[in-house]
Short mmCIF file of C-alpha atoms and ligand atoms in Angstrom, two decimals:
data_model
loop_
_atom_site.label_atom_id
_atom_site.label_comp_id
_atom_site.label_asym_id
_atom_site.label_seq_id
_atom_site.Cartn_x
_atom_site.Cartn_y
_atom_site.Cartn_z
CA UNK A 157 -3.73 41.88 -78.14
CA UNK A 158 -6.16 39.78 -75.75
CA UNK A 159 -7.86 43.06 -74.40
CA UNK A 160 -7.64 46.04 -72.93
CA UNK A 161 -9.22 47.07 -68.99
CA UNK A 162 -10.15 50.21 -68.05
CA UNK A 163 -10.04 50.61 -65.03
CA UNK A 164 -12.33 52.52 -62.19
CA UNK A 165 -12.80 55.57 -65.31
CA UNK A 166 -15.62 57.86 -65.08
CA UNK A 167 -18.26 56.81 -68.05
CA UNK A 168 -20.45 59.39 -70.11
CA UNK A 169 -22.57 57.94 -72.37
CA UNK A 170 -25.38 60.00 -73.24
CA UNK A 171 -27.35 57.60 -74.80
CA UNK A 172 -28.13 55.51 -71.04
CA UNK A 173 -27.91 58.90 -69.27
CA UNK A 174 -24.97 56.79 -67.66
CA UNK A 175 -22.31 59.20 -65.67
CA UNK A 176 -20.96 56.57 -63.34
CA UNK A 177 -17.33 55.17 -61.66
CA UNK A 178 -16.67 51.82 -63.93
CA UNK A 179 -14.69 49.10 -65.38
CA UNK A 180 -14.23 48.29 -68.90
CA UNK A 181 -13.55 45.24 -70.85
CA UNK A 182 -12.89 45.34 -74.39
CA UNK A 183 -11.41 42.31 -76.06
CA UNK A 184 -11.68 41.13 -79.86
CA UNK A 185 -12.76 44.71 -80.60
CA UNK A 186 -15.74 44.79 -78.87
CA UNK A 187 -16.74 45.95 -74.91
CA UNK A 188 -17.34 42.60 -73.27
CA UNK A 189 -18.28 44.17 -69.82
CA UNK A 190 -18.65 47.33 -68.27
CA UNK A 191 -19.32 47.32 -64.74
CA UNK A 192 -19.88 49.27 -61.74
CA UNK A 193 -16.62 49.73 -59.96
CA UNK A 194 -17.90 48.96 -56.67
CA UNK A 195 -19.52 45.98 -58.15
CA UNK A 196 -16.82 45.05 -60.67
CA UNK A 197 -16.43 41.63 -61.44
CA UNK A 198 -13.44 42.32 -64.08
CA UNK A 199 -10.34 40.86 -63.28
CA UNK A 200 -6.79 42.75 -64.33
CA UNK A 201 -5.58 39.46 -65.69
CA UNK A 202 -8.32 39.03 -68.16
CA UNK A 203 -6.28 41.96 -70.18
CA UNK A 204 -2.95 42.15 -70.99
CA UNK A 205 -3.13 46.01 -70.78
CA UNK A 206 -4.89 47.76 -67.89
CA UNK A 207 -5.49 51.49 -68.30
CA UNK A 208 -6.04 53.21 -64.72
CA UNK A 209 -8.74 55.86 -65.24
CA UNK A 210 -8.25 57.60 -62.36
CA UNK A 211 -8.77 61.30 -62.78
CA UNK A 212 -10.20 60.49 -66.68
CA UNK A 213 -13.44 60.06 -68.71
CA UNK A 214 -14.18 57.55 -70.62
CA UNK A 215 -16.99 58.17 -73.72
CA UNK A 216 -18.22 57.37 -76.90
CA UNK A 217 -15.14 57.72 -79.67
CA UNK A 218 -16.21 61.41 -81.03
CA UNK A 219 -17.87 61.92 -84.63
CA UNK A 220 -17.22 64.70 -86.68
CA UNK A 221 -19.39 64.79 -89.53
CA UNK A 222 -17.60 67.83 -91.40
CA UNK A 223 -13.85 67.63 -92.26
CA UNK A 224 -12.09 68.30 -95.38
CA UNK A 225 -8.95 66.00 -95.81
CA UNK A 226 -7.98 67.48 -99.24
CA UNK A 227 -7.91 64.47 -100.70
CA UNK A 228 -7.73 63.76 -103.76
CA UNK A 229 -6.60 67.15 -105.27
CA UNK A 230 -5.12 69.16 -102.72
CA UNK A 231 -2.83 66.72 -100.84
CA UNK A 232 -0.17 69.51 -99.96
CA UNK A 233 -2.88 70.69 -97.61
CA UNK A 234 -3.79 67.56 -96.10
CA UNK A 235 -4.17 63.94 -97.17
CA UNK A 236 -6.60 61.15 -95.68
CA UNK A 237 -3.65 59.41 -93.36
CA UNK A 238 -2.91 62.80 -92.04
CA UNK A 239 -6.47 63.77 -91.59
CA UNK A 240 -7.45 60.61 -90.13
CA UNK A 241 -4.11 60.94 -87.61
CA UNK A 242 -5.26 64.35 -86.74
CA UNK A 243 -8.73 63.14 -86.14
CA UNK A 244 -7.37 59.95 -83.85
CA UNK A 245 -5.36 62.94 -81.60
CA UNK A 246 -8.42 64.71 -80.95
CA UNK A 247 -10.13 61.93 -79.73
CA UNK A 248 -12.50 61.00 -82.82
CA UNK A 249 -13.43 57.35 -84.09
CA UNK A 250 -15.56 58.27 -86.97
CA UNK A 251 -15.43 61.46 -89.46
CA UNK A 252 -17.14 62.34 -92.34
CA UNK A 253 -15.22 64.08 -95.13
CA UNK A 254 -16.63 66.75 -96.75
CA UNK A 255 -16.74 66.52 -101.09
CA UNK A 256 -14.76 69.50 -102.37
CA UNK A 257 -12.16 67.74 -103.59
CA UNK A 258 -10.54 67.21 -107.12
CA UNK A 259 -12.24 65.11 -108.72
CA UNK A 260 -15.55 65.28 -106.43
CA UNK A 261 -16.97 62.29 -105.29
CA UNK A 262 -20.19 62.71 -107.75
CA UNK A 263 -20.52 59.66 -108.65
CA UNK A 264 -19.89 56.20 -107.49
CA UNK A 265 -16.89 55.81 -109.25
CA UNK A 266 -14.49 58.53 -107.60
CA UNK A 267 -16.71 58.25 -104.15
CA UNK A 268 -15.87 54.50 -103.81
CA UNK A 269 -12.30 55.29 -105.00
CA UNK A 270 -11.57 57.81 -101.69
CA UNK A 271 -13.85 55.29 -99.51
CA UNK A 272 -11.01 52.66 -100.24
CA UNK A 273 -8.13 54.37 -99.26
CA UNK A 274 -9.91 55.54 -96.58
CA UNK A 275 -10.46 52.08 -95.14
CA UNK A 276 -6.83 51.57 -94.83
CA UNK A 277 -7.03 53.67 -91.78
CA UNK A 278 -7.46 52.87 -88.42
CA UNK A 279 -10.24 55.26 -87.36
CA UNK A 280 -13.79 55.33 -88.90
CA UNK A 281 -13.49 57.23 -92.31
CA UNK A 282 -17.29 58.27 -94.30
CA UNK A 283 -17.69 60.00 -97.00
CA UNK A 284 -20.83 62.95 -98.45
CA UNK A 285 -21.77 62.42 -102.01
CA UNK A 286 -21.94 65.78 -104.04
CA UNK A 287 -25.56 67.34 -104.51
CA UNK A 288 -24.40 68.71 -108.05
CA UNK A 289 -21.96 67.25 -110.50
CA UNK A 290 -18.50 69.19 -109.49
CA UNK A 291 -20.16 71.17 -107.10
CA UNK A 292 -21.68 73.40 -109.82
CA UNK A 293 -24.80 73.51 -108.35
CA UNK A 294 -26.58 73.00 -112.27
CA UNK A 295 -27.52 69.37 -112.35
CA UNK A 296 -28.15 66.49 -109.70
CA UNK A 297 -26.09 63.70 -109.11
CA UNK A 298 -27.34 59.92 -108.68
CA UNK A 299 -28.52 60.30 -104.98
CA UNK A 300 -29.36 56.34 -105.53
CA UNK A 301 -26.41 55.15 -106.31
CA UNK A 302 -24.13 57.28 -104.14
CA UNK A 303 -26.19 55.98 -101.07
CA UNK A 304 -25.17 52.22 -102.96
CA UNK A 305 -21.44 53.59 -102.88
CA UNK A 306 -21.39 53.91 -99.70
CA UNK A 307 -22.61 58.12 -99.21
CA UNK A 308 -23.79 58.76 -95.76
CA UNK A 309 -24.81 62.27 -96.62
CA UNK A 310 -24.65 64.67 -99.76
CA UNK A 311 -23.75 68.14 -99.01
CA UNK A 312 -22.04 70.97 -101.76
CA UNK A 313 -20.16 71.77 -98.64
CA UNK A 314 -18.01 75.16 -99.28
CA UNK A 315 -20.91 76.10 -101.73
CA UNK A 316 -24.41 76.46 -101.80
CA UNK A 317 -26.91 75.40 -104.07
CA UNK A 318 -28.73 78.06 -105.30
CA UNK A 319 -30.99 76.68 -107.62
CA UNK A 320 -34.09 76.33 -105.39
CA UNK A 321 -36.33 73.88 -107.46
CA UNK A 322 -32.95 71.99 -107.36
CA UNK A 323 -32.33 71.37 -103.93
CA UNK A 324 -36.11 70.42 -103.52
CA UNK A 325 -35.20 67.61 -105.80
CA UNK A 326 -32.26 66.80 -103.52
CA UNK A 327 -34.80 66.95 -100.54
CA UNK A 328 -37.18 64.56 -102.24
CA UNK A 329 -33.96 62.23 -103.76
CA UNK A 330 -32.53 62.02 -100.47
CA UNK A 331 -35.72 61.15 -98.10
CA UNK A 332 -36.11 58.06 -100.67
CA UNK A 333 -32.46 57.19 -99.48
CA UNK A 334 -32.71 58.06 -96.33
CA UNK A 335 -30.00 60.09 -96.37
CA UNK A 336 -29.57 63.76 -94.88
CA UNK A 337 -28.88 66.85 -97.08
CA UNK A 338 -26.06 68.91 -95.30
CA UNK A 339 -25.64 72.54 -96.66
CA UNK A 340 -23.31 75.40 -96.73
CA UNK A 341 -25.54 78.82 -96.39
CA UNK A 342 -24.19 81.75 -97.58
CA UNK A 343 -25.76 83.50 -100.83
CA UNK A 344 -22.96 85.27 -102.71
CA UNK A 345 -25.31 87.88 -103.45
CA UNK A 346 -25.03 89.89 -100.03
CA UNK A 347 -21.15 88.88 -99.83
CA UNK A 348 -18.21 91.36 -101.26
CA UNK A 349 -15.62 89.68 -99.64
CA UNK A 350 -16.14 86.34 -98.12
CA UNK A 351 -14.76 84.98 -94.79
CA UNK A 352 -14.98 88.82 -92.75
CA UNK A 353 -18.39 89.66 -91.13
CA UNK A 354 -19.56 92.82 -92.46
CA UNK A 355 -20.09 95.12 -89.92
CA UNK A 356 -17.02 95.97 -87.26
CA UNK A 357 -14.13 93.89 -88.63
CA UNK A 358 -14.69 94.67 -92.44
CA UNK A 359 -14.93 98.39 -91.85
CA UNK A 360 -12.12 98.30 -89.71
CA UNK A 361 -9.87 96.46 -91.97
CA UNK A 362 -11.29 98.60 -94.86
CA UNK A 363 -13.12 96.09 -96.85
CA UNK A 364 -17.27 95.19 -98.04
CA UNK A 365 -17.25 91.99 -95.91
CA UNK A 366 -19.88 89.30 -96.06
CA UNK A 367 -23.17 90.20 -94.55
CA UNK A 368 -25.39 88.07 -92.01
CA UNK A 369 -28.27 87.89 -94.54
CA UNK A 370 -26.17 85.65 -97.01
CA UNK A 371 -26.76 82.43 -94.12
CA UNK A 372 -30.47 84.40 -92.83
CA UNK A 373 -32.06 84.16 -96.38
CA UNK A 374 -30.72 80.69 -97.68
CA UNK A 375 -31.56 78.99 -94.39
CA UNK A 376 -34.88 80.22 -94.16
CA UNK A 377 -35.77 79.11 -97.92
CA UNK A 378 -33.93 75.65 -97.05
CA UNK A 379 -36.00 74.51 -93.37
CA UNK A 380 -39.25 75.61 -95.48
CA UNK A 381 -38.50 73.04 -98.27
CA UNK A 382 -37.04 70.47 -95.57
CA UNK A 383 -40.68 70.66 -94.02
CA UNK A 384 -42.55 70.63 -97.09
CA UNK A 385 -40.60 67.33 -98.50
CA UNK A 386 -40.01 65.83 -95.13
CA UNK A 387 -35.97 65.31 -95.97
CA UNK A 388 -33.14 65.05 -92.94
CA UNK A 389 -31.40 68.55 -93.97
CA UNK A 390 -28.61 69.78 -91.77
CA UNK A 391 -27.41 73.53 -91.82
CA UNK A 392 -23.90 73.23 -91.65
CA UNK A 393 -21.71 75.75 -89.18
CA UNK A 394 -24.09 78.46 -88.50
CA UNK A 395 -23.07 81.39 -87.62
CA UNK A 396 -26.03 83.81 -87.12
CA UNK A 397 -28.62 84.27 -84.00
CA UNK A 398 -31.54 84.73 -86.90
CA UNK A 399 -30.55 81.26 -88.41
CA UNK A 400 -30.23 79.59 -84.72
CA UNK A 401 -33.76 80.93 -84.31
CA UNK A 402 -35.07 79.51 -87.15
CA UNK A 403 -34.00 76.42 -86.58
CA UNK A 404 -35.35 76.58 -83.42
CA UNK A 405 -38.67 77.44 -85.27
CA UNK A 406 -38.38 74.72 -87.77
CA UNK A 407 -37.84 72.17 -85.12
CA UNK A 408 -40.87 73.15 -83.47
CA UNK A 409 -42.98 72.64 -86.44
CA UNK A 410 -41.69 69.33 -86.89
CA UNK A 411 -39.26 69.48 -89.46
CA UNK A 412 -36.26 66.66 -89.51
CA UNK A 413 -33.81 69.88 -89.23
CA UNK A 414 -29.90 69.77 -87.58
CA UNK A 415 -27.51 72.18 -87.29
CA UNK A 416 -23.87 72.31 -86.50
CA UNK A 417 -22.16 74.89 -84.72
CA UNK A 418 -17.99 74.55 -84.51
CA UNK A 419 -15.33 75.24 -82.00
CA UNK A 420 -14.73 78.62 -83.43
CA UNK A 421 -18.32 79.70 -83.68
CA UNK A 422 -18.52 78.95 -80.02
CA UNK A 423 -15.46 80.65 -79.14
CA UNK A 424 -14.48 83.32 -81.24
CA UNK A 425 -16.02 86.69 -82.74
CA UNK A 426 -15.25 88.88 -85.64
CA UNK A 427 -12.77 91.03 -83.49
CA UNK A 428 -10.38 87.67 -83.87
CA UNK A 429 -10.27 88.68 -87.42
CA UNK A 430 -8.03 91.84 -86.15
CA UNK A 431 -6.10 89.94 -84.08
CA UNK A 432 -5.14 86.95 -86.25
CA UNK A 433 -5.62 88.01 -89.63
CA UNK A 434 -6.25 84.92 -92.05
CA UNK A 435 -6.36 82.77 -89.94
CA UNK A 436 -9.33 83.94 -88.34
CA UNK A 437 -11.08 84.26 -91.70
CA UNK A 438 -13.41 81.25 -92.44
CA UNK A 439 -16.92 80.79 -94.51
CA UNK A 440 -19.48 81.46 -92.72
CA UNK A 441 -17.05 84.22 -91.24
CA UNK A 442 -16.79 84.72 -87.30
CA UNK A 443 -19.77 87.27 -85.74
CA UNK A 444 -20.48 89.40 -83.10
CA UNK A 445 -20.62 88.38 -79.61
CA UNK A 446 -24.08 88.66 -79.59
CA UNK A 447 -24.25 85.58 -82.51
CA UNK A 448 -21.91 83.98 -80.26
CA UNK A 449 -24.09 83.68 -77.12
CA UNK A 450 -27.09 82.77 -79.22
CA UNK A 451 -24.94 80.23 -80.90
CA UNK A 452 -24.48 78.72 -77.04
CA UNK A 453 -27.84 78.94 -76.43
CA UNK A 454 -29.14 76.71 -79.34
CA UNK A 455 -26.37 73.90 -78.06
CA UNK A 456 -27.67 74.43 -74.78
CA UNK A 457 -31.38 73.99 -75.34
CA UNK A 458 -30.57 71.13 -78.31
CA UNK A 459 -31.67 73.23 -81.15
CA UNK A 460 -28.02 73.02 -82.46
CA UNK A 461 -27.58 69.12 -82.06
CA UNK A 462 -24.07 69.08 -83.33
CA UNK A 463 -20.59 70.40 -82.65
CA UNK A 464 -18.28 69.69 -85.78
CA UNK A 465 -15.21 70.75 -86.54
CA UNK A 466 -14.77 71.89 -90.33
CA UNK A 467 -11.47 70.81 -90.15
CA UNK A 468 -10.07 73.17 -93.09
CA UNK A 469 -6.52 72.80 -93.71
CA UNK A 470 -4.83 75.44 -95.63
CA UNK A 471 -0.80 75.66 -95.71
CA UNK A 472 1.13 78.66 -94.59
CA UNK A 473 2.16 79.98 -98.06
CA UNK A 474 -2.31 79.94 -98.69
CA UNK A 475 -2.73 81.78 -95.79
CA UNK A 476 -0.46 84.05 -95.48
CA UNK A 477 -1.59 85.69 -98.66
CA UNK A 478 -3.37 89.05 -98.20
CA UNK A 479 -6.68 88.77 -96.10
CA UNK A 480 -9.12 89.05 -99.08
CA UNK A 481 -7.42 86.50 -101.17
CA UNK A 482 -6.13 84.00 -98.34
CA UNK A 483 -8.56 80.81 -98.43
CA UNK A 484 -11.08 80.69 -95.43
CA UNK A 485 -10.79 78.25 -92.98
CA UNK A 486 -8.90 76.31 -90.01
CA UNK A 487 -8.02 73.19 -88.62
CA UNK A 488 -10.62 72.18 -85.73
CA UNK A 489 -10.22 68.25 -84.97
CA UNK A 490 -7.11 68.15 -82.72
CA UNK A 491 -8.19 71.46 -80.23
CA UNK A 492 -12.34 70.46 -80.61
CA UNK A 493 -12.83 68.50 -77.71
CA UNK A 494 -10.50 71.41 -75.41
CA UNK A 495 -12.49 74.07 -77.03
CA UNK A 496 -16.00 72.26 -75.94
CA UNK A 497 -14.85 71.90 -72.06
CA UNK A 498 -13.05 75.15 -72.14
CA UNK A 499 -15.59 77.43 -73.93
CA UNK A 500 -18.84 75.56 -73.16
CA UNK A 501 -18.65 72.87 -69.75
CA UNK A 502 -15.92 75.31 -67.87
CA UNK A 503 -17.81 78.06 -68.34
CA UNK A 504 -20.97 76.56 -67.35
CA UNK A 505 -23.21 76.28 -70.33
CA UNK A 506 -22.76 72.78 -71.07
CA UNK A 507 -23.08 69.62 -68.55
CA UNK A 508 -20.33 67.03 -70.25
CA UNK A 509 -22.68 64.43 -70.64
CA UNK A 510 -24.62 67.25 -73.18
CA UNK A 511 -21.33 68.27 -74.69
CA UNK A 512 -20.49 64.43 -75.33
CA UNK A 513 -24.01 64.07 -76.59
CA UNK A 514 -23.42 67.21 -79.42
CA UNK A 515 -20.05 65.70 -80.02
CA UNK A 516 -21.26 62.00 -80.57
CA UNK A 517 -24.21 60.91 -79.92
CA UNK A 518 -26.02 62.61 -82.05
CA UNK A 519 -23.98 63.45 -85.09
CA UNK A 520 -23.53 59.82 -85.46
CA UNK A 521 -27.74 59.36 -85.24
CA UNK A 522 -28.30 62.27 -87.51
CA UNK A 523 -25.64 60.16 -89.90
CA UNK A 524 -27.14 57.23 -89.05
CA UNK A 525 -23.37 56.09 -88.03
CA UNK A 526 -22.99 53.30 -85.61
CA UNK A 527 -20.92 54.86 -82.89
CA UNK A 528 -21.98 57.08 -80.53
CA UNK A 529 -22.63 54.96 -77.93
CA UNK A 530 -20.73 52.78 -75.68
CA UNK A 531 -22.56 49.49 -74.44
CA UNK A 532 -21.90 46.17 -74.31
CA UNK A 533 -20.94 43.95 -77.48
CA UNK A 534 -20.83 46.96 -79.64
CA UNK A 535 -17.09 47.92 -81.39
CA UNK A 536 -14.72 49.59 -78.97
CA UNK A 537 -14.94 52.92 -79.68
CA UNK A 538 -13.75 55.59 -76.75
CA UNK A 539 -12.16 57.93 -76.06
CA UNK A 540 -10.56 58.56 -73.06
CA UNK A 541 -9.44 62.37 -71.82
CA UNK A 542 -8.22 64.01 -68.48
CA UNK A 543 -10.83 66.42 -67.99
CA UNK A 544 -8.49 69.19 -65.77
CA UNK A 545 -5.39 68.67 -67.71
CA UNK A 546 -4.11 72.29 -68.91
CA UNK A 547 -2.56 72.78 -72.13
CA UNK A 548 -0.59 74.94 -74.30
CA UNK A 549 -1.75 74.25 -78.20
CA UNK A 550 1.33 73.78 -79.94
CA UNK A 551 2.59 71.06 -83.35
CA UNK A 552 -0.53 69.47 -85.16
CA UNK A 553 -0.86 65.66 -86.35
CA UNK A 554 -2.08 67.34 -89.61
CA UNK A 555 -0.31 68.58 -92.46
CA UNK A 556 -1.78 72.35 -91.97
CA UNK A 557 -1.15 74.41 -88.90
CA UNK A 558 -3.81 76.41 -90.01
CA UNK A 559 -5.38 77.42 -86.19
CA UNK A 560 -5.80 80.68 -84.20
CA UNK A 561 -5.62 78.95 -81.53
CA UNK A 562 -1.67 77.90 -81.39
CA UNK A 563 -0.51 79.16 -78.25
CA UNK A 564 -4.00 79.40 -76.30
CA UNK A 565 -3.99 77.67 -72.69
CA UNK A 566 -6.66 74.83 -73.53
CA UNK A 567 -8.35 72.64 -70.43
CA UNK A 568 -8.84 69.17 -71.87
CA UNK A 569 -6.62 66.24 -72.61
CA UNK A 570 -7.04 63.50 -74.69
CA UNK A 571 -4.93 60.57 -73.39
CA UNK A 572 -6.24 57.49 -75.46
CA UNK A 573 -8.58 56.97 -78.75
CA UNK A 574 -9.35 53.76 -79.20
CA UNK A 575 -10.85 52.70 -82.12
CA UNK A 576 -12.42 49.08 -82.64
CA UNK A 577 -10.78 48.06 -79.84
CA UNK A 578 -7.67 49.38 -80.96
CA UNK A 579 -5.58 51.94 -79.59
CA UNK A 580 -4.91 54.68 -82.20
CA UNK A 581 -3.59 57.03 -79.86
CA UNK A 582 -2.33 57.82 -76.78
CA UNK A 583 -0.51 60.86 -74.81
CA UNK A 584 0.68 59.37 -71.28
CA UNK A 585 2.30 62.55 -70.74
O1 DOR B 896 -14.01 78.15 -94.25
C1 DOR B 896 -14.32 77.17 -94.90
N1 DOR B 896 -13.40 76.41 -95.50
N2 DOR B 896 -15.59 76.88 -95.01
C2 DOR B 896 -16.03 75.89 -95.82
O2 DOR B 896 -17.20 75.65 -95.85
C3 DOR B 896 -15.09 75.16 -96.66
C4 DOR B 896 -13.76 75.16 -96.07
C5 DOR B 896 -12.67 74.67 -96.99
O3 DOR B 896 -12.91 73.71 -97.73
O4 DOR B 896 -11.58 75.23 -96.94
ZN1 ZN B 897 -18.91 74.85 -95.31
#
């Protein structure tokens, strides 16, 4: 195709503090031109497609920098075509997939094997490298020659690394590589049964639960180390007001610290755990309302810098086992961006232009990713979504269904992702 206009489309991009009526020209993969609509100078016969953006946004393609697509090793759950067609209908150019998989991408070998495959797809696929060999969380892997494989990250993610003179090494490993450390906080020491806050929904559904201090303790010993080495570390889906506030601290004192907070964090409390069972039930588990609110406060004031997803899939047959023994975790890339305006812009916490920011911008800085931006001779990477549009969540691109969300009223549509100046998706409904 000779290119694609865009035509009179509101643009966010964070990065100029743009948030202006434009036109678009992307051609050979790239943006060729973006000007003011009033001012255009594009012509609808330079393209042989011309996408009217009346009504829609245009933005950066979205980054998630935690999803798990299964693969290799659990494939019934999800696979990376599925995952990466999931990803593509909620909007997102670039991912980064998460290392508990089977065999773990320790080592250069297994990473670059997954990296190939995942290059056959049409959306932006990265890759962690493991902190430990098989996630054991005993011995290092080559930080060095994971970065050389192509690692944009290590993280354990799913476990933590309790060894604390072992993570310091990862610290000091990963500044030389200039990579961050991403890490799943939750010590197994305060947790009975994981995925249920303890505290209202474990007593009511009769169980120990896992307690707040499992993220509270491993997060504070982890920004402490990430000041004293200097390392990027990211705390992965927090879930706890004491955590948000630390990070708040830790950023203050100058620490390179990031956190994530997901859809479901933002949205949901504990109490969903009575209402949906399993599928409510995810590591670090759902909170009170109270962690909630704080959680929106941190991605209000930027001490949470990133919204991702931890797309989890899990099939039916995992999850409807009984609570304590169904797998934690849900699907999050195809209802993220719905979730943000609905739960955080709608409701008056976020501006879009900030949500956009936590949802691209930076993750893809923090990464050091290029995307996140749109401007002029850089790969065509939007995505394009009717802000107003109401929907009902039903029928996922992945191979999991895995959501408590099916069935919520959603505000938030995306129509196209297009993806180095290709369209990947589109809903013209
Ligand atoms: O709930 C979760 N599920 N949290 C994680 O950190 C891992 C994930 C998974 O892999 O299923
Ligand atoms: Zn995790």
């Amino acid at each position: 195709m000779a290119g694609i206009m865009i035509r009179n489309i509101r643009l966010i991009n964070p990065e100029s503090h743009t948030d202006e009526y434009v036109d678009i020209l992307i051609s050979k993969g790239e943006i060729t031109a973006v000007d003011l609509h009033s001012k255009s100078t594009i012509r609808e016969i330079q393209a042989d497609m011309v996408i009217n953006g009346r009504g829609l946004i245009a933005a950066p393609g979205l980054v998630d920098v935690h999803v798990h697509f299964r693969d290799p090793g659990f494939t019934h759950k999800e696979d990376i075509h599925t995952g990466a067609t999931a990803a593509a209908a909620g909007g997102f150019t670039s991912v980064v997939m998460m290392g508990n998989t089977d065999p773990a991408p320790d080592n250069d070998k297994a990473l670059t094997d997954v990296l190939k495959r995942a290059g056959n797809e049409n959306i932006r696929i990265y890759s962690v490298g493991t902190v430990t060999k098989g996630l054991k969380g005993e011995e290092l892997t080559d930080a060095s020659s994971l970065k050389a494989a192509g690692a944009v990250g290590l993280s354990d993610d799913g476990k933590p690394v309790l060894n604390e003179a072992l993570i310091k090494e990862a610290f000091v490993k990963a500044k030389e590589e200039g990579i961050p450390v991403s890490l799943h906080e939750e010590d197994p020491d305060f947790i009975e049964d994981n995925g249920i806050n303890k505290g209202y929904a474990s007593k009511k559904i009769g169980i120990g639960g896992s307690d707040r201090s499992a993220e509270i303790f491993m997060v504070k010993r982890d920004l402490k180390l990430a000041l004293e080495t200097g390392a990027r570390v990211v705390i992965q889906h927090i879930s706890t007001k004491e955590a948000v506030e630390l990070v708040r601290k830790y950023k203050a004192l100058g620490a390179d610290v990031h956190a994530e907070a997901t859809p479901h964090h933002f949205t949901l409390t504990e109490e969903a755990v009575l209402k949906y069972g399993s599928l409510a039930k995810m590591n670090p588990p759902l909170r009170t309302e109270e962690d909630r609110m704080a959680i929106i406060e941190g991605l209000k004031d930027g001490t949470i810098d990133m919204i991702a997803t931890d797309h989890a899939p899990h099939t039916k047959e995992e999850k409807g086992m009984p609570i304590t023994e169904a797998p934690s975790g849900i699907i999050g890339l195809e209802t993220s961006l719905a979730l943000g305006i609905t739960s955080l812009v709608d409701k008056g916490f976020l501006t879009m232009s900030q949500l956009i920011e936590r949802m691209s911008t930076t993750p893809a800085a923090v990464y050091n990713l290029s995307a996140g931006s749109i401007k002029m001779g850089s790969p065509a990477d939007i995505v394009i979504f009717d802000p107003e549009d109401e929907w009902i969540v039903s029928g996922f691109a992945s191979k999991s269904d895995n959501s408590p969300f099916i069935n919520w009223r959603l505000k938030g549509k995306v129509r196209y992702t297009i993806c180095n100046g290709e369209i990947v998706y589109r809903n013209e409904d």
